[in-house]
Tab-separated table of C-alpha atoms in Angstrom:
chain	number	residue	atom	x	y	z
A	1	UNK	CA	5.946	89.996	68.400
A	2	UNK	CA	9.355	90.815	69.937
A	3	UNK	CA	10.747	87.741	68.206
A	4	UNK	CA	9.554	89.125	64.891
A	5	UNK	CA	11.447	92.346	65.566
A	6	UNK	CA	14.681	90.487	66.296
A	7	UNK	CA	14.467	88.538	63.043
A	8	UNK	CA	14.473	91.536	60.738
A	9	UNK	CA	16.017	94.973	60.534
A	10	UNK	CA	13.789	97.286	62.526
A	11	UNK	CA	13.262	100.921	61.591
A	12	UNK	CA	15.482	103.597	63.087
A	13	UNK	CA	12.616	105.640	64.554
A	14	UNK	CA	13.723	108.699	62.590
A	15	UNK	CA	13.062	108.210	58.872
A	16	UNK	CA	11.385	104.832	59.281
A	17	UNK	CA	9.050	103.414	61.898
A	18	UNK	CA	10.554	101.307	64.677
A	19	UNK	CA	8.212	98.461	65.565
A	20	UNK	CA	10.079	97.898	68.831
A	21	UNK	CA	9.386	101.511	69.818
A	22	UNK	CA	5.693	101.206	69.000
A	23	UNK	CA	5.361	98.066	71.127
A	24	UNK	CA	7.294	99.655	74.006
A	25	UNK	CA	4.744	102.473	74.139
A	26	UNK	CA	2.437	100.069	75.939
A	27	UNK	CA	4.236	101.041	79.139
A	28	UNK	CA	3.305	104.701	78.605
A	29	UNK	CA	-0.368	104.021	79.204
A	30	UNK	CA	-0.089	100.970	81.486
A	31	UNK	CA	-0.497	103.030	84.644
A	32	UNK	CA	-3.186	105.381	83.357
A	33	UNK	CA	-6.695	105.121	84.767
A	34	UNK	CA	-8.375	105.091	81.357
A	35	UNK	CA	-12.180	105.403	81.545
A	36	UNK	CA	-14.168	102.835	79.614
A	37	UNK	CA	-15.716	104.224	76.456
A	38	UNK	CA	-19.227	102.953	75.946
A	39	UNK	CA	-21.434	103.241	72.904
A	40	UNK	CA	-25.071	103.389	73.900
A	41	UNK	CA	-27.938	102.623	71.543
A	42	UNK	CA	-31.518	103.396	72.464
A	43	UNK	CA	-33.798	100.372	72.648
A	44	UNK	CA	-37.591	100.354	72.883
A	45	UNK	CA	-39.675	97.808	74.688
A	46	UNK	CA	-40.589	95.910	71.543
A	47	UNK	CA	-38.338	92.918	71.978
A	48	UNK	CA	-35.486	91.537	74.005
A	49	UNK	CA	-32.039	92.278	72.609
A	50	UNK	CA	-29.976	89.497	71.058
A	51	UNK	CA	-26.813	91.571	71.193
A	52	UNK	CA	-24.288	90.739	73.851
A	53	UNK	CA	-23.288	94.051	75.408
A	54	UNK	CA	-22.249	95.069	78.895
A	55	UNK	CA	-25.845	95.445	80.001
A	56	UNK	CA	-28.970	97.535	79.731
A	57	UNK	CA	-29.479	100.900	81.440
A	58	UNK	CA	-32.857	102.584	81.898
A	59	UNK	CA	-33.191	105.750	79.772
A	60	UNK	CA	-36.816	106.981	80.000
A	61	UNK	CA	-40.458	105.939	79.674
A	62	UNK	CA	-43.047	106.733	77.013
A	63	UNK	CA	-46.676	105.992	76.246
A	64	UNK	CA	-47.246	102.312	75.416
A	65	UNK	CA	-47.356	101.540	71.704
A	66	UNK	CA	-48.833	98.392	70.108
A	67	UNK	CA	-46.148	95.731	69.835
A	68	UNK	CA	-44.173	96.852	72.896
A	69	UNK	CA	-42.910	94.075	75.147
A	70	UNK	CA	-45.326	93.877	78.095
A	71	UNK	CA	-42.426	92.761	80.277
A	72	UNK	CA	-41.064	96.301	80.042
A	73	UNK	CA	-44.145	98.160	81.150
A	74	UNK	CA	-43.455	100.944	83.639
A	75	UNK	CA	-46.056	99.989	86.256
A	76	UNK	CA	-45.343	102.869	88.634
A	77	UNK	CA	-45.777	105.544	85.972
A	78	UNK	CA	-48.789	103.646	84.607
A	79	UNK	CA	-50.390	103.698	88.060
A	80	UNK	CA	-49.706	107.408	88.568
A	81	UNK	CA	-50.857	108.536	85.127
A	82	UNK	CA	-53.605	106.019	84.475
A	83	UNK	CA	-52.074	105.296	81.053
A	84	UNK	CA	-49.823	102.442	80.013
A	85	UNK	CA	-46.143	103.404	79.754
A	86	UNK	CA	-43.180	101.425	78.417
A	87	UNK	CA	-39.628	101.657	79.701
A	88	UNK	CA	-36.883	102.526	77.195
A	89	UNK	CA	-33.349	101.311	77.702
A	90	UNK	CA	-29.883	102.096	76.410
A	91	UNK	CA	-27.702	99.171	75.513
A	92	UNK	CA	-24.041	99.353	76.354
A	93	UNK	CA	-21.830	98.108	73.561
A	94	UNK	CA	-18.127	97.549	73.419
A	95	UNK	CA	-16.461	100.704	72.117
A	96	UNK	CA	-14.421	100.724	68.925
A	97	UNK	CA	-11.655	103.080	67.888
A	98	UNK	CA	-10.749	103.380	64.209
A	99	UNK	CA	-7.460	105.110	63.367
A	100	UNK	CA	-7.009	106.666	59.914
A	101	UNK	CA	-3.328	107.366	59.245
A	102	UNK	CA	-1.990	109.386	56.320
A	103	UNK	CA	0.713	107.558	54.345
A	104	UNK	CA	0.972	109.907	51.381
A	105	UNK	CA	4.398	110.973	50.114
A	106	UNK	CA	4.244	114.328	51.921
A	107	UNK	CA	4.253	112.503	55.270
A	108	UNK	CA	7.690	111.022	54.510
A	109	UNK	CA	9.376	114.346	55.196
A	110	UNK	CA	11.103	115.909	58.169
A	111	UNK	CA	13.762	118.427	59.117
A	112	UNK	CA	14.060	117.769	62.861
A	113	UNK	CA	14.223	114.569	64.927
A	114	UNK	CA	11.970	112.395	62.719
A	115	UNK	CA	9.748	112.235	59.643
A	116	UNK	CA	6.096	113.176	59.965
A	117	UNK	CA	5.219	109.608	58.988
A	118	UNK	CA	7.188	108.266	61.967
A	119	UNK	CA	5.556	110.722	64.361
A	120	UNK	CA	2.133	109.760	63.010
A	121	UNK	CA	2.836	106.071	63.639
A	122	UNK	CA	4.039	106.815	67.180
A	123	UNK	CA	0.821	108.696	67.900
A	124	UNK	CA	-1.288	105.926	66.367
A	125	UNK	CA	0.441	103.295	68.499
A	126	UNK	CA	-0.189	105.320	71.657
A	127	UNK	CA	-3.842	105.645	70.637
A	128	UNK	CA	-4.104	101.882	70.133
A	129	UNK	CA	-2.634	101.081	73.547
A	130	UNK	CA	-4.826	103.751	75.151
A	131	UNK	CA	-7.956	102.359	73.503
A	132	UNK	CA	-7.459	98.756	74.568
A	133	UNK	CA	-6.586	99.962	78.068
A	134	UNK	CA	-10.120	101.362	78.206
A	135	UNK	CA	-11.664	98.154	76.886
A	136	UNK	CA	-12.108	99.253	73.265
A	137	UNK	CA	-11.430	97.303	70.130
A	138	UNK	CA	-9.033	99.091	67.799
A	139	UNK	CA	-8.595	99.010	64.032
A	140	UNK	CA	-6.681	101.098	61.511
A	141	UNK	CA	-6.731	102.278	57.912
A	142	UNK	CA	-3.767	103.593	55.919
A	143	UNK	CA	-4.428	105.971	53.054
A	144	UNK	CA	-2.049	107.269	50.427
A	145	UNK	CA	0.783	105.048	49.267
A	146	UNK	CA	-0.809	101.653	49.685
A	147	UNK	CA	-4.443	101.395	50.751
A	148	UNK	CA	-4.501	99.058	53.725
A	149	UNK	CA	-7.139	98.162	56.317
A	150	UNK	CA	-6.984	96.364	59.665
A	151	UNK	CA	-10.294	95.375	61.201
A	152	UNK	CA	-10.877	96.191	64.879
A	153	UNK	CA	-9.617	93.702	67.447
A	154	UNK	CA	-9.690	93.754	71.218
A	155	UNK	CA	-7.092	93.402	73.945
A	156	UNK	CA	-3.287	93.492	73.646
A	157	UNK	CA	-3.518	91.401	70.487
A	158	UNK	CA	-5.472	94.215	68.833
A	159	UNK	CA	-2.915	96.867	69.765
A	160	UNK	CA	-0.018	94.631	68.683
A	161	UNK	CA	-1.730	94.068	65.336
A	162	UNK	CA	-2.005	97.831	64.854
A	163	UNK	CA	1.685	98.323	65.722
A	164	UNK	CA	2.728	95.635	63.242
A	165	UNK	CA	0.518	97.116	60.545
A	166	UNK	CA	1.910	100.623	61.113
A	167	UNK	CA	5.475	99.416	60.666
A	168	UNK	CA	4.590	97.427	57.558
A	169	UNK	CA	2.588	100.268	56.003
A	170	UNK	CA	5.458	102.669	56.617
A	171	UNK	CA	7.898	100.404	54.783
A	172	UNK	CA	5.542	100.143	51.824
A	173	UNK	CA	4.822	103.868	51.818
A	174	UNK	CA	8.493	104.850	51.789
A	175	UNK	CA	8.964	103.293	48.343
A	176	UNK	CA	5.415	103.065	47.006
A	177	UNK	CA	3.548	105.277	44.593
A	178	UNK	CA	0.093	106.788	44.405
A	179	UNK	CA	-1.813	109.448	46.312
A	180	UNK	CA	-5.187	109.355	48.063
A	181	UNK	CA	-7.252	112.164	49.539
A	182	UNK	CA	-8.651	112.009	53.054
A	183	UNK	CA	-12.127	112.256	51.532
A	184	UNK	CA	-11.547	109.131	49.438
A	185	UNK	CA	-10.148	107.351	52.493
A	186	UNK	CA	-13.311	108.148	54.467
A	187	UNK	CA	-15.430	106.783	51.620
A	188	UNK	CA	-13.334	103.615	51.544
A	189	UNK	CA	-13.562	103.313	55.321
A	190	UNK	CA	-17.319	103.809	55.441
A	191	UNK	CA	-18.228	100.203	56.244
A	192	UNK	CA	-15.564	99.854	58.907
A	193	UNK	CA	-16.144	103.269	60.478
A	194	UNK	CA	-19.888	102.663	60.880
A	195	UNK	CA	-19.052	100.179	63.637
A	196	UNK	CA	-16.763	102.639	65.414
A	197	UNK	CA	-17.733	104.794	68.361
A	198	UNK	CA	-14.618	106.925	67.877
A	199	UNK	CA	-12.453	107.783	64.875
A	200	UNK	CA	-8.980	109.316	65.133
A	201	UNK	CA	-7.589	110.909	61.967
A	202	UNK	CA	-3.821	111.496	61.815
A	203	UNK	CA	-2.616	113.588	58.887
A	204	UNK	CA	-0.606	116.660	57.887
A	205	UNK	CA	-3.605	118.060	56.032
A	206	UNK	CA	-2.120	118.191	52.553
A	207	UNK	CA	-4.650	115.768	51.093
A	208	UNK	CA	-7.875	117.450	52.135
A	209	UNK	CA	-10.263	118.676	49.430
A	210	UNK	CA	-13.532	120.574	49.049
A	211	UNK	CA	-15.621	117.470	49.764
A	212	UNK	CA	-13.895	116.722	53.073
A	213	UNK	CA	-16.160	118.973	55.130
A	214	UNK	CA	-19.277	117.022	54.137
A	215	UNK	CA	-17.629	113.669	54.791
A	216	UNK	CA	-16.493	114.741	58.254
A	217	UNK	CA	-19.966	116.000	59.101
A	218	UNK	CA	-21.432	112.673	58.011
A	219	UNK	CA	-18.877	110.764	60.089
A	220	UNK	CA	-19.497	112.925	63.151
A	221	UNK	CA	-23.181	111.941	63.153
A	222	UNK	CA	-22.427	108.460	64.441
A	223	UNK	CA	-18.891	108.615	65.858
A	224	UNK	CA	-16.792	110.980	67.938
A	225	UNK	CA	-14.096	112.312	65.624
A	226	UNK	CA	-10.654	113.462	66.716
A	227	UNK	CA	-8.063	115.116	64.484
A	228	UNK	CA	-4.337	114.939	65.149
A	229	UNK	CA	-2.456	117.227	62.759
A	230	UNK	CA	1.212	116.314	62.347
A	231	UNK	CA	3.581	119.128	61.360
A	232	UNK	CA	7.254	119.674	60.747
A	233	UNK	CA	8.789	122.621	62.661
A	234	UNK	CA	9.391	124.440	59.364
A	235	UNK	CA	5.616	124.394	58.797
A	236	UNK	CA	4.802	126.187	62.045
A	237	UNK	CA	7.787	128.469	62.746
A	238	UNK	CA	9.993	130.799	60.710
A	239	UNK	CA	13.100	129.155	59.353
A	240	UNK	CA	16.410	130.991	59.911
A	241	UNK	CA	17.965	132.643	56.875
A	242	UNK	CA	20.143	130.366	54.795
A	243	UNK	CA	20.094	127.726	52.078
A	244	UNK	CA	17.831	124.694	52.412
A	245	UNK	CA	18.366	121.663	50.169
A	246	UNK	CA	15.075	119.757	50.008
A	247	UNK	CA	14.137	116.479	48.405
A	248	UNK	CA	10.547	115.431	47.665
A	249	UNK	CA	9.344	112.495	45.615
A	250	UNK	CA	12.781	112.009	44.051
A	251	UNK	CA	13.247	115.684	43.152
A	252	UNK	CA	15.904	117.888	44.757
A	253	UNK	CA	15.623	121.674	45.063
A	254	UNK	CA	17.415	124.352	47.042
A	255	UNK	CA	15.460	127.084	48.792
A	256	UNK	CA	17.312	130.308	49.628
A	257	UNK	CA	15.916	132.461	52.433
A	258	UNK	CA	17.519	135.894	52.812
A	259	UNK	CA	14.749	138.183	54.063
A	260	UNK	CA	11.880	137.966	56.565
A	261	UNK	CA	9.343	138.175	53.755
A	262	UNK	CA	10.852	135.090	52.141
A	263	UNK	CA	10.873	133.316	55.489
A	264	UNK	CA	7.185	134.019	56.052
A	265	UNK	CA	6.168	133.028	52.525
A	266	UNK	CA	8.144	129.791	52.867
A	267	UNK	CA	6.555	128.972	56.229
A	268	UNK	CA	3.046	129.814	55.006
A	269	UNK	CA	3.409	127.579	51.948
A	270	UNK	CA	4.779	124.655	53.925
A	271	UNK	CA	2.171	125.041	56.660
A	272	UNK	CA	-0.852	125.490	54.412
A	273	UNK	CA	-2.056	121.895	54.722
A	274	UNK	CA	-1.948	121.662	58.498
A	275	UNK	CA	-3.462	125.149	58.883
A	276	UNK	CA	-6.447	124.272	56.656
A	277	UNK	CA	-7.110	120.932	58.347
A	278	UNK	CA	-6.866	122.407	61.852
A	279	UNK	CA	-9.232	125.236	60.931
A	280	UNK	CA	-11.747	122.843	59.389
A	281	UNK	CA	-11.739	120.596	62.459
A	282	UNK	CA	-12.327	123.516	64.790
A	283	UNK	CA	-15.036	124.973	62.564
A	284	UNK	CA	-16.886	121.639	62.754
A	285	UNK	CA	-16.405	121.430	66.526
A	286	UNK	CA	-14.169	118.368	66.355
A	287	UNK	CA	-11.469	117.658	68.870
A	288	UNK	CA	-8.180	118.762	67.338
A	289	UNK	CA	-4.541	118.881	68.373
A	290	UNK	CA	-1.345	119.687	66.487
A	291	UNK	CA	1.960	117.986	67.236
A	292	UNK	CA	5.271	118.591	65.487
A	293	UNK	CA	7.984	116.040	64.820
A	294	UNK	CA	10.082	117.073	67.836
A	295	UNK	CA	7.335	116.688	70.431
A	296	UNK	CA	6.023	113.814	72.529
A	297	UNK	CA	2.536	113.028	71.143
A	298	UNK	CA	1.367	111.432	74.398
A	299	UNK	CA	-0.554	114.421	75.819
A	300	UNK	CA	-2.163	115.193	72.453
A	301	UNK	CA	-3.426	111.621	72.076
A	302	UNK	CA	-4.828	111.525	75.612
A	303	UNK	CA	-6.537	114.880	75.046
A	304	UNK	CA	-8.178	113.588	71.867
A	305	UNK	CA	-9.313	110.228	73.231
A	306	UNK	CA	-9.893	111.011	76.888
A	307	UNK	CA	-13.011	112.544	78.452
A	308	UNK	CA	-13.582	116.250	78.009
A	309	UNK	CA	-14.828	118.882	75.601
A	310	UNK	CA	-15.071	118.042	71.910
A	311	UNK	CA	-13.563	121.252	70.571
A	312	UNK	CA	-10.025	122.233	71.581
C-alpha cells in the first residue's frame, strides 16, 4: 500500500485526504488493549450449528420441546424438576463494523485546519484500525457524491482496504455531483448492515430528513449504532466580527458580521445540521460524539466503539 502512495500525488491532509496519514494511524491503536467485540445469537437445542464461530456458551435451560436435540438435555435440572429440560446456547460470531461516511458537498468545507470531509476520513480510518485490533471485520459505505460500498474484511488487509477506499472516495467527491440523504444511504446499506454487529455513522448532519428517525430505530434493533458528528468551528462557536468570503458548490458569497445578533444567527444556521443529528442520536439513546475539524478524533472514536454506556 505504501508503494501505491509513492506512485501518485497523495492528498495534503487539509482539503484532501492523505492516504499515507490514514495508514499511519495504525500506530495510534497498536498499543491499545482493545476488547474483542462478539455478536451472540441464541441457539436452541434443535440441531448442531453449522456456523463456524468462536464457540458456544451456555445461556439458560427451558422445558424440552419436540424436536430438540437430545444431546443437549439438561440432565441435572431434569433430575431436580422431574421434567425434561433442554440447554440453550449463545453462539459467538466474529464481530463486524460497518462505517457509513458522508461524502456530500457540504462535507467538503472547512475554515480551520482541515475540511470536514478530511476529518471524517481520519476518524473512519481510526475506527477501522480499532475494529481489526479487536478482531472485527470492517467495511464501509460512502454516501453523497458517489455511492460506493466496501464489503467487510478482516485483519490489516481489511483496514488497509478501508483507508484506500476513503482516499479514493474523497477524490471523487471533491469533483463529483449529486446528493444523498442519510436515510437513503441506510436503505442502500440494508443488506450489508444486517451482517454488522456495530455501525458507525460519520456525518455533519445536513442530509438527515424526517424518515431518518425510523431508519435509525430499525438499525438499532440488530446492531449497536454510534454517531460521530463532524463540525467546523464556525458551526459550534461564534465567529468574530468581520467579512467572511465563502465558497460552496462553485458559488462565492461574502458574509458580513457586525453585531452579536448577526454572529449568533450565522452560527445557528451553520450549525443546524450537526445540532439536529446530535439531538436525534441522544433522543434515541445512541452513542454520540461531536468532533470539530481542529480536534484529534481519537478519543471520540474510542468512546463510540469501546465498552461503556450507549448514550453519551
